[in-house]
mmCIF file of C-alpha atoms and ligand atoms in Angstrom:
data_model
loop_
_atom_site.group_PDB
_atom_site.id
_atom_site.type_symbol
_atom_site.label_atom_id
_atom_site.label_comp_id
_atom_site.label_asym_id
_atom_site.label_seq_id
_atom_site.Cartn_x
_atom_site.Cartn_y
_atom_site.Cartn_z
ATOM 1 C CA MET V 1 -0.024 0.020 0.043
ATOM 2 C CA LEU V 2 0.987 3.547 -0.577
ATOM 3 C CA VAL V 3 -0.127 6.670 0.936
ATOM 4 C CA MET V 4 -0.037 9.296 -0.931
ATOM 5 C CA MET V 5 -0.208 12.718 0.753
ATOM 6 C CA GLU V 6 -1.184 15.679 0.134
ATOM 7 C CA LYS V 7 1.782 18.594 -1.798
ATOM 8 C CA THR V 8 0.340 20.864 1.152
ATOM 9 C CA HIS V 9 0.905 18.490 4.191
ATOM 10 C CA GLN V 10 1.986 19.620 7.361
ATOM 11 C CA GLU V 11 4.795 17.381 9.659
ATOM 12 C CA PRO V 12 2.225 16.556 12.082
ATOM 13 C CA GLU V 13 -0.182 15.091 9.326
ATOM 14 C CA LEU V 14 2.908 12.922 7.841
ATOM 15 C CA ALA V 15 4.005 12.244 11.865
ATOM 16 C CA GLN V 16 0.207 10.841 12.249
ATOM 17 C CA VAL V 17 -0.443 8.510 9.386
ATOM 18 C CA ILE V 18 3.288 7.020 10.206
ATOM 19 C CA GLN V 19 1.778 6.526 14.138
ATOM 20 C CA VAL V 20 -1.428 4.729 12.580
ATOM 21 C CA ILE V 21 0.570 2.579 10.275
ATOM 22 C CA GLU V 22 3.187 1.586 13.372
ATOM 23 C CA SER V 23 -0.160 1.238 15.942
ATOM 24 C CA LEU V 24 -1.529 -1.550 12.652
ATOM 25 C CA GLY V 25 1.155 -3.417 12.916
ATOM 26 C CA TYR V 26 3.255 -2.569 9.698
ATOM 27 C CA LYS V 27 6.141 -0.951 8.565
ATOM 28 C CA ALA V 28 6.201 2.778 7.379
ATOM 29 C CA HIS V 29 8.761 3.582 4.475
ATOM 30 C CA VAL V 30 9.343 7.750 3.522
ATOM 31 C CA LEU V 31 9.736 7.704 -0.226
ATOM 32 C CA PRO V 32 10.235 11.265 -0.703
ATOM 33 C CA GLY V 33 9.651 12.527 -4.245
ATOM 34 C CA ASP V 34 10.183 15.173 -7.306
ATOM 35 C CA HIS V 35 6.619 16.399 -6.436
ATOM 36 C CA SER V 36 4.754 14.798 -3.434
ATOM 37 C CA LEU V 37 5.631 12.443 -0.937
ATOM 38 C CA ALA V 38 4.500 9.075 -0.370
ATOM 39 C CA VAL V 39 4.766 6.397 2.652
ATOM 40 C CA GLY V 40 5.036 2.684 1.932
ATOM 41 C CA VAL V 41 3.793 0.412 3.819
ATOM 42 C CA THR V 42 4.488 -3.697 4.400
ATOM 43 C CA GLY V 43 3.120 -6.717 6.135
ATOM 44 C CA ASN V 44 -0.578 -8.016 4.940
ATOM 45 C CA GLN V 45 -2.988 -5.754 5.019
ATOM 46 C CA THR V 46 -7.013 -5.578 4.984
ATOM 47 C CA CYS V 47 -9.852 -3.441 3.604
ATOM 48 C CA GLN V 48 -10.612 -2.197 6.918
ATOM 49 C CA ASP V 49 -6.582 -0.588 7.148
ATOM 50 C CA LEU V 50 -6.878 1.205 3.577
ATOM 51 C CA GLU V 51 -10.222 3.609 4.397
ATOM 52 C CA ARG V 52 -8.731 4.000 7.687
ATOM 53 C CA LEU V 53 -5.590 5.696 6.481
ATOM 54 C CA SER V 54 -6.929 7.421 3.162
ATOM 55 C CA GLN V 55 -9.599 9.325 6.017
ATOM 56 C CA LEU V 56 -6.199 11.017 7.873
ATOM 57 C CA PRO V 57 -5.424 14.915 7.674
ATOM 58 C CA GLY V 58 -2.775 15.453 4.784
ATOM 59 C CA VAL V 59 -3.573 12.672 2.774
ATOM 60 C CA LYS V 60 -4.452 13.055 -0.587
ATOM 61 C CA GLU V 61 -5.244 8.845 -1.959
ATOM 62 C CA VAL V 62 -3.567 5.350 -0.920
ATOM 63 C CA ILE V 63 -3.173 3.045 -3.711
ATOM 64 C CA ARG V 64 -2.773 -0.362 -3.084
ATOM 65 C CA VAL V 65 0.432 -2.074 -5.088
ATOM 66 C CA SER V 66 -0.102 -5.436 -5.936
ATOM 67 C CA SER V 67 4.199 -5.776 -6.911
ATOM 68 C CA PRO V 68 5.339 -8.351 -4.213
ATOM 69 C CA PHE V 69 8.921 -6.793 -4.539
ATOM 70 C CA LYS V 70 7.599 -3.531 -3.221
ATOM 71 C CA LEU V 71 10.568 -1.838 -2.112
ATOM 72 C CA ALA V 72 12.488 -3.684 -4.785
ATOM 73 C CA GLY V 73 9.832 -2.343 -7.586
ATOM 74 C CA ARG V 74 9.714 1.439 -9.160
ATOM 75 C CA THR V 75 5.956 1.462 -7.876
ATOM 76 C CA PHE V 76 6.435 2.923 -4.367
ATOM 77 C CA GLN V 77 9.941 4.747 -5.929
ATOM 78 C CA PRO V 78 10.241 4.951 -9.611
ATOM 79 C CA ALA V 79 13.491 7.013 -9.742
ATOM 80 C CA ASP V 80 16.997 5.349 -9.541
ATOM 81 C CA SER V 81 18.101 4.633 -6.375
ATOM 82 C CA GLU V 82 21.496 6.955 -5.782
ATOM 83 C CA PHE V 83 24.070 7.087 -2.569
ATOM 84 C CA GLU V 84 27.553 7.669 -1.873
ATOM 85 C CA VAL V 85 30.021 5.440 -0.292
ATOM 86 C CA GLY V 86 33.208 6.260 0.856
ATOM 87 C CA GLY V 87 33.084 9.447 -1.818
ATOM 88 C CA VAL V 88 32.012 6.781 -4.548
ATOM 89 C CA GLN V 89 28.384 7.545 -6.352
ATOM 90 C CA PHE V 90 26.967 4.512 -6.914
ATOM 91 C CA GLY V 91 23.219 4.769 -8.694
ATOM 92 C CA ASN V 92 21.210 6.814 -11.188
ATOM 93 C CA GLY V 93 23.855 7.303 -14.185
ATOM 94 C CA HIS V 94 27.191 6.166 -12.193
ATOM 95 C CA PHE V 95 29.269 3.397 -13.358
ATOM 96 C CA VAL V 96 30.998 2.156 -10.269
ATOM 97 C CA ILE V 97 34.543 0.399 -11.378
ATOM 98 C CA MET V 98 34.848 -2.234 -7.991
ATOM 99 C CA ALA V 99 37.752 -4.274 -8.176
ATOM 100 C CA GLY V 100 41.093 -6.145 -6.230
ATOM 101 C CA PRO V 101 41.748 -9.807 -5.838
ATOM 102 C CA CYS V 102 39.223 -12.584 -5.009
ATOM 103 C CA ALA V 103 41.057 -13.451 -2.013
ATOM 104 C CA VAL V 104 42.710 -11.740 0.620
ATOM 105 C CA GLU V 105 46.083 -13.381 0.822
ATOM 106 C CA SER V 106 48.169 -12.247 2.797
ATOM 107 C CA GLU V 107 49.171 -8.312 3.767
ATOM 108 C CA ASP V 108 51.799 -8.158 0.684
ATOM 109 C CA GLN V 109 49.319 -9.195 -2.068
ATOM 110 C CA THR V 110 46.238 -7.452 -0.863
ATOM 111 C CA LEU V 111 48.127 -4.184 -0.889
ATOM 112 C CA ARG V 112 50.274 -4.339 -3.692
ATOM 113 C CA LEU V 113 46.981 -5.391 -5.612
ATOM 114 C CA ALA V 114 45.183 -2.526 -3.874
ATOM 115 C CA HIS V 115 47.101 0.125 -5.357
ATOM 116 C CA ALA V 116 47.785 -1.093 -8.524
ATOM 117 C CA VAL V 117 43.978 -1.319 -8.987
ATOM 118 C CA LYS V 118 43.052 2.122 -7.678
ATOM 119 C CA ASN V 119 46.602 3.537 -10.079
ATOM 120 C CA ALA V 120 44.087 2.099 -13.024
ATOM 121 C CA GLY V 121 41.238 3.869 -12.266
ATOM 122 C CA ALA V 122 39.130 1.420 -9.667
ATOM 123 C CA GLN V 123 36.877 3.399 -7.407
ATOM 124 C CA VAL V 124 35.818 0.726 -4.474
ATOM 125 C CA LEU V 125 38.175 -2.117 -3.100
ATOM 126 C CA ARG V 126 37.273 -6.044 -3.351
ATOM 127 C CA GLY V 127 39.029 -8.887 -1.776
ATOM 128 C CA GLY V 128 37.037 -11.803 0.266
ATOM 129 C CA ALA V 129 37.969 -13.104 3.977
ATOM 130 C CA TYR V 130 35.296 -15.767 4.463
ATOM 131 C CA LYS V 131 35.702 -17.392 0.799
ATOM 132 C CA PRO V 132 32.547 -19.585 0.372
ATOM 133 C CA ARG V 133 33.825 -22.684 -1.589
ATOM 134 C CA SER V 134 32.839 -25.462 -2.856
ATOM 135 C CA SER V 135 35.604 -28.003 -1.471
ATOM 136 C CA PRO V 136 36.091 -27.886 1.789
ATOM 137 C CA TYR V 137 39.729 -28.474 2.042
ATOM 138 C CA ALA V 138 40.441 -25.312 -0.704
ATOM 139 C CA PHE V 139 41.401 -22.255 0.718
ATOM 140 C CA GLN V 140 38.802 -20.492 2.973
ATOM 141 C CA GLY V 141 40.521 -17.198 3.347
ATOM 142 C CA MET V 142 41.497 -15.416 6.347
ATOM 143 C CA GLY V 143 39.119 -14.044 7.899
ATOM 144 C CA VAL V 144 38.978 -11.600 10.504
ATOM 145 C CA ASP V 145 43.759 -10.755 9.655
ATOM 146 C CA GLY V 146 42.020 -10.329 5.803
ATOM 147 C CA LEU V 147 39.507 -8.257 6.952
ATOM 148 C CA LYS V 148 42.260 -6.013 9.070
ATOM 149 C CA ILE V 149 44.324 -6.591 5.501
ATOM 150 C CA LEU V 150 41.559 -4.171 3.682
ATOM 151 C CA SER V 151 41.192 -1.984 6.712
ATOM 152 C CA THR V 152 45.013 -1.451 6.114
ATOM 153 C CA ALA V 153 44.633 -1.031 2.004
ATOM 154 C CA ARG V 154 41.941 1.191 2.250
ATOM 155 C CA ALA V 155 43.895 3.596 5.046
ATOM 156 C CA GLU V 156 46.699 3.568 2.073
ATOM 157 C CA THR V 157 44.491 4.015 -0.977
ATOM 158 C CA GLY V 158 41.561 5.549 -0.390
ATOM 159 C CA LEU V 159 39.625 2.875 -2.174
ATOM 160 C CA PRO V 160 36.287 1.981 0.301
ATOM 161 C CA VAL V 161 35.877 -2.014 0.411
ATOM 162 C CA ILE V 162 33.644 -4.376 -0.217
ATOM 163 C CA THR V 163 33.459 -8.275 1.537
ATOM 164 C CA GLU V 164 31.542 -11.111 1.942
ATOM 165 C CA ALA V 165 29.856 -11.990 5.052
ATOM 166 C CA VAL V 166 29.359 -15.801 4.734
ATOM 167 C CA ASP V 167 27.225 -16.393 8.009
ATOM 168 C CA LEU V 168 25.466 -14.275 11.088
ATOM 169 C CA PRO V 169 29.209 -13.958 12.676
ATOM 170 C CA SER V 170 31.276 -13.129 9.551
ATOM 171 C CA LEU V 171 28.313 -10.300 9.105
ATOM 172 C CA ASP V 172 29.579 -8.891 12.454
ATOM 173 C CA ARG V 173 32.813 -8.291 11.391
ATOM 174 C CA VAL V 174 32.143 -7.432 7.456
ATOM 175 C CA TYR V 175 29.660 -4.658 8.766
ATOM 176 C CA GLU V 176 32.642 -3.980 11.547
ATOM 177 C CA TYR V 177 35.654 -3.379 8.543
ATOM 178 C CA ALA V 178 33.855 -3.151 4.795
ATOM 179 C CA ASP V 179 32.333 0.197 3.142
ATOM 180 C CA ILE V 180 29.756 -1.999 1.614
ATOM 181 C CA ILE V 181 28.738 -5.950 2.749
ATOM 182 C CA GLN V 182 28.684 -8.249 0.027
ATOM 183 C CA ILE V 183 26.733 -11.390 0.263
ATOM 184 C CA GLY V 184 26.912 -14.274 -2.029
ATOM 185 C CA ALA V 185 25.859 -16.358 -4.393
ATOM 186 C CA ARG V 186 25.500 -19.128 -2.224
ATOM 187 C CA ASN V 187 23.963 -17.025 0.420
ATOM 188 C CA MET V 188 21.501 -15.494 -2.117
ATOM 189 C CA GLN V 189 17.602 -16.762 0.227
ATOM 190 C CA ASN V 190 19.645 -17.202 3.884
ATOM 191 C CA PHE V 191 16.768 -15.320 5.079
ATOM 192 C CA THR V 192 18.607 -15.074 8.750
ATOM 193 C CA LEU V 193 21.229 -13.288 7.095
ATOM 194 C CA LEU V 194 19.741 -11.107 4.563
ATOM 195 C CA LYS V 195 17.244 -10.379 7.414
ATOM 196 C CA GLU V 196 20.077 -9.419 9.817
ATOM 197 C CA ALA V 197 22.149 -7.674 6.305
ATOM 198 C CA GLY V 198 19.117 -5.292 6.486
ATOM 199 C CA GLN V 199 19.190 -3.933 10.088
ATOM 200 C CA LEU V 200 22.716 -2.742 9.448
ATOM 201 C CA ASP V 201 23.175 0.819 7.928
ATOM 202 C CA LYS V 202 26.541 0.236 5.772
ATOM 203 C CA PRO V 203 25.002 -0.802 1.385
ATOM 204 C CA VAL V 204 24.590 -4.351 0.172
ATOM 205 C CA LEU V 205 25.924 -6.055 -3.184
ATOM 206 C CA LEU V 206 23.574 -8.890 -3.391
ATOM 207 C CA LYS V 207 24.610 -11.572 -5.852
ATOM 208 C CA ARG V 208 22.492 -13.420 -7.901
ATOM 209 C CA GLY V 209 21.754 -16.847 -6.971
ATOM 210 C CA LEU V 210 23.171 -20.196 -8.883
ATOM 211 C CA SER V 211 19.794 -20.487 -10.841
ATOM 212 C CA ALA V 212 17.978 -18.112 -9.000
ATOM 213 C CA THR V 213 15.469 -16.264 -10.677
ATOM 214 C CA ILE V 214 15.281 -12.501 -11.898
ATOM 215 C CA ASP V 215 11.898 -12.211 -9.414
ATOM 216 C CA GLU V 216 13.795 -14.970 -5.939
ATOM 217 C CA TRP V 217 16.777 -12.363 -6.687
ATOM 218 C CA LEU V 218 14.527 -9.482 -6.029
ATOM 219 C CA MET V 219 13.081 -11.320 -3.096
ATOM 220 C CA ALA V 220 15.511 -11.691 -1.421
ATOM 221 C CA ALA V 221 16.327 -7.489 -1.888
ATOM 222 C CA GLU V 222 12.989 -7.207 -0.075
ATOM 223 C CA TYR V 223 14.022 -8.524 2.633
ATOM 224 C CA ILE V 224 17.286 -6.535 3.550
ATOM 225 C CA LEU V 225 14.963 -3.441 1.952
ATOM 226 C CA SER V 226 11.777 -4.218 4.467
ATOM 227 C CA GLU V 227 14.032 -4.479 6.898
ATOM 228 C CA GLY V 228 14.891 -0.259 6.843
ATOM 229 C CA ASN V 229 18.200 -1.047 4.958
ATOM 230 C CA SER V 230 17.785 1.181 1.818
ATOM 231 C CA ARG V 231 21.037 0.782 0.439
ATOM 232 C CA VAL V 232 21.412 -2.241 -1.562
ATOM 233 C CA ILE V 233 23.140 -3.298 -4.935
ATOM 234 C CA LEU V 234 21.708 -6.125 -7.464
ATOM 235 C CA CYS V 235 25.107 -8.362 -8.763
ATOM 236 C CA GLU V 236 24.810 -9.988 -12.049
ATOM 237 C CA ARG V 237 27.219 -13.294 -11.951
ATOM 238 C CA GLY V 238 26.084 -15.657 -14.041
ATOM 239 C CA LEU V 239 23.676 -18.999 -14.035
ATOM 240 C CA ARG V 240 24.612 -22.575 -13.323
ATOM 241 C CA HIS V 241 24.306 -24.073 -16.603
ATOM 242 C CA TYR V 242 25.285 -26.916 -19.047
ATOM 243 C CA ASP V 243 27.671 -26.232 -20.691
ATOM 244 C CA PRO V 244 31.571 -26.278 -19.828
ATOM 245 C CA HIS V 245 32.606 -23.150 -21.954
ATOM 246 C CA THR V 246 31.935 -20.786 -19.769
ATOM 247 C CA ARG V 247 32.002 -21.208 -15.782
ATOM 248 C CA ASN V 248 28.432 -19.671 -15.391
ATOM 249 C CA LEU V 249 25.987 -17.622 -18.215
ATOM 250 C CA LEU V 250 26.537 -14.828 -17.753
ATOM 251 C CA ASP V 251 22.686 -12.374 -18.549
ATOM 252 C CA LEU V 252 23.146 -9.952 -19.313
ATOM 253 C CA GLY V 253 19.371 -9.591 -20.289
ATOM 254 C CA ALA V 254 18.894 -9.597 -16.862
ATOM 255 C CA VAL V 255 20.174 -6.383 -16.291
ATOM 256 C CA LEU V 256 17.124 -5.254 -18.871
ATOM 257 C CA VAL V 257 14.945 -6.273 -16.790
ATOM 258 C CA LEU V 258 16.251 -4.973 -13.608
ATOM 259 C CA ARG V 259 16.741 -1.707 -14.865
ATOM 260 C CA GLU V 260 12.999 -1.663 -15.946
ATOM 261 C CA LEU V 261 10.976 -3.234 -12.786
ATOM 262 C CA SER V 262 13.254 -1.925 -10.271
ATOM 263 C CA HIS V 263 15.637 2.060 -8.863
ATOM 264 C CA LEU V 264 18.124 -0.793 -7.731
ATOM 265 C CA PRO V 265 21.751 -0.312 -9.017
ATOM 266 C CA VAL V 266 22.797 -3.591 -10.960
ATOM 267 C CA VAL V 267 25.813 -3.812 -11.065
ATOM 268 C CA VAL V 268 28.376 -6.667 -13.044
ATOM 269 C CA ASP V 269 30.765 -9.637 -12.362
ATOM 270 C CA PRO V 270 32.487 -10.443 -15.782
ATOM 271 C CA SER V 271 35.050 -12.712 -13.952
ATOM 272 C CA HIS V 272 32.239 -15.302 -11.898
ATOM 273 C CA SER V 273 29.636 -15.182 -14.186
ATOM 274 C CA LEU V 274 32.489 -16.349 -17.230
ATOM 275 C CA GLY V 275 35.432 -18.164 -15.191
ATOM 276 C CA ARG V 276 37.872 -17.320 -18.258
ATOM 277 C CA ARG V 277 40.366 -14.273 -18.629
ATOM 278 C CA ASN V 278 39.494 -13.936 -21.621
ATOM 279 C CA MET V 279 36.679 -12.563 -21.541
ATOM 280 C CA VAL V 280 36.303 -10.472 -18.873
ATOM 281 C CA ILE V 281 37.200 -7.208 -20.849
ATOM 282 C CA PRO V 282 34.854 -8.008 -23.928
ATOM 283 C CA ALA V 283 32.186 -9.458 -20.651
ATOM 284 C CA SER V 284 32.583 -5.586 -19.203
ATOM 285 C CA ARG V 285 31.974 -3.742 -22.272
ATOM 286 C CA ALA V 286 28.963 -5.464 -22.376
ATOM 287 C CA ALA V 287 27.568 -4.240 -19.117
ATOM 288 C CA VAL V 288 28.636 -1.244 -19.749
ATOM 289 C CA ALA V 289 26.381 -1.400 -23.429
ATOM 290 C CA ILE V 290 23.240 -2.709 -21.890
ATOM 291 C CA GLY V 291 23.371 -0.085 -18.955
ATOM 292 C CA ALA V 292 24.677 -1.934 -15.718
ATOM 293 C CA GLN V 293 25.958 0.359 -13.460
ATOM 294 C CA GLY V 294 29.293 -1.346 -12.383
ATOM 295 C CA ILE V 295 30.902 -3.816 -12.570
ATOM 296 C CA LEU V 296 33.316 -6.452 -9.519
ATOM 297 C CA VAL V 297 35.786 -7.543 -11.416
ATOM 298 C CA ASP V 298 39.071 -10.490 -10.177
ATOM 299 C CA VAL V 299 41.750 -8.941 -10.789
ATOM 300 C CA HIS V 300 45.567 -10.854 -9.864
ATOM 301 C CA ASP V 301 48.866 -9.981 -10.451
ATOM 302 C CA ARG V 302 50.076 -13.364 -10.159
ATOM 303 C CA PRO V 303 46.736 -15.820 -11.393
ATOM 304 C CA HIS V 304 49.541 -18.866 -11.435
ATOM 305 C CA GLU V 305 49.771 -18.699 -7.642
ATOM 306 C CA ALA V 306 46.703 -16.664 -6.656
ATOM 307 C CA LEU V 307 45.080 -18.645 -4.033
ATOM 308 C CA CYS V 308 41.291 -18.756 -5.196
ATOM 309 C CA ASP V 309 39.687 -18.200 -8.677
ATOM 310 C CA GLY V 310 43.168 -17.583 -10.537
ATOM 311 C CA PRO V 311 41.715 -18.038 -14.570
ATOM 312 C CA GLN V 312 39.667 -15.493 -14.298
ATOM 313 C CA ALA V 313 41.889 -12.642 -12.634
ATOM 314 C CA ILE V 314 42.681 -10.105 -15.224
ATOM 315 C CA SER V 315 46.608 -8.633 -14.795
ATOM 316 C CA PRO V 316 47.278 -4.600 -13.288
ATOM 317 C CA ASP V 317 47.759 -4.328 -17.187
ATOM 318 C CA MET V 318 44.561 -5.265 -18.616
ATOM 319 C CA PHE V 319 42.855 -4.020 -15.619
ATOM 320 C CA ALA V 320 44.462 -0.379 -16.696
ATOM 321 C CA GLY V 321 43.375 -1.091 -20.517
ATOM 322 C CA MET V 322 39.873 -1.794 -19.410
ATOM 323 C CA VAL V 323 39.123 0.947 -16.874
ATOM 324 C CA SER V 324 39.991 3.700 -19.785
ATOM 325 C CA THR V 325 38.318 1.881 -21.914
ATOM 326 C CA LEU V 326 35.093 1.303 -20.654
ATOM 327 C CA ARG V 327 34.726 5.103 -19.576
ATOM 328 C CA GLN V 328 35.185 5.617 -23.128
ATOM 329 C CA LEU V 329 32.681 4.177 -23.526
ATOM 330 C CA GLU V 330 30.665 5.393 -21.240
ATOM 331 C CA ALA V 331 31.186 8.863 -22.592
ATOM 332 C CA VAL V 332 29.676 7.834 -26.476
ATOM 333 C CA ILE V 333 26.486 5.286 -24.225
ATOM 334 C CA GLY V 334 26.065 7.922 -22.171
HETATM 335 C C1 PEP D 1 33.636 -13.863 -5.247
HETATM 336 O O1 PEP D 1 32.938 -12.648 -5.760
HETATM 337 O O2 PEP D 1 33.865 -14.146 -4.161
HETATM 338 C C2 PEP D 1 32.246 -14.748 -5.891
HETATM 339 C C3 PEP D 1 32.621 -15.759 -4.435
HETATM 340 O O3 PEP D 1 31.412 -15.213 -5.469
HETATM 341 P P1 PEP D 1 30.184 -15.545 -6.269
HETATM 342 O O4 PEP D 1 29.532 -15.226 -5.139
HETATM 343 O O5 PEP D 1 28.951 -14.897 -7.250
HETATM 344 O O6 PEP D 1 30.500 -17.206 -6.671
HETATM 345 MN MN1 MN D 2 36.041 -16.325 -6.497
#
């Protein structure tokens, strides 16, 4: 339900609307618009509630919203979301380049790569301290030590940091050290984790699940938004498929669908989707061309030594060349 306020409404009238919504057991989400202010209502609603809210002073009309993703969809908020993290603008026409190693492997490796990607034009540093691996025998990440290294890298380069939380204990740690919390493909429907992340005041990058539909993905975003965290970034990272030539099936059409359905920023991970170094640059170009609002890309200077995902990491030189092409493309496409 969407409560549209009169243009001339007074502050106490808005306060009363919120108070009534909350007294009915719902959540109120104030949605300032260019021309008028609305209050989104989430929770199971009845016709009587709708009636009661429409009678309140300052209320222009109450609209039923049939979309299941009330907060992620464009009905409540038609305009693109825009927010700032550590001096970097996300959404609404901005194309953000996030880059770094798949995993934090050591202080030396991470600082080397942080400086390299910063000098090449990255705006956010990526690096996993908690790694969700298919095999329990594979490198699982450095944990808190890795987060501390990322903090040092931020202090040295000024780049905000994105890193993954894999469960509730790591979410607390990641919140402490990171600027953006990544929730990975394997956790896209970990509703407990999503709800907790929704209560935090740091942005969340939500990757698409291994074989999630777009609706399932938006509903996962809805879990975060409905807890009050409005800063969600969606990341397309390819789907499970049957062809062994690429790691996953990069669904660029999903970017178009999401741009239509949702106001949230959509970014593409060309590394985890295709899994092959030589495909990362063309796929990143395609991401710009199709209207994505950023990329999250693996960069490593010694991929043969990488503890995780070496075959998909591009070198710092490749990355530098790519950034300049992407910025030119962005200027052309507008
Ligand atoms: C990652 O970005 O390091 C990662 C594990 O990605 P995904 O969740 O897409 O597999
Ligand atoms: Mn990886």
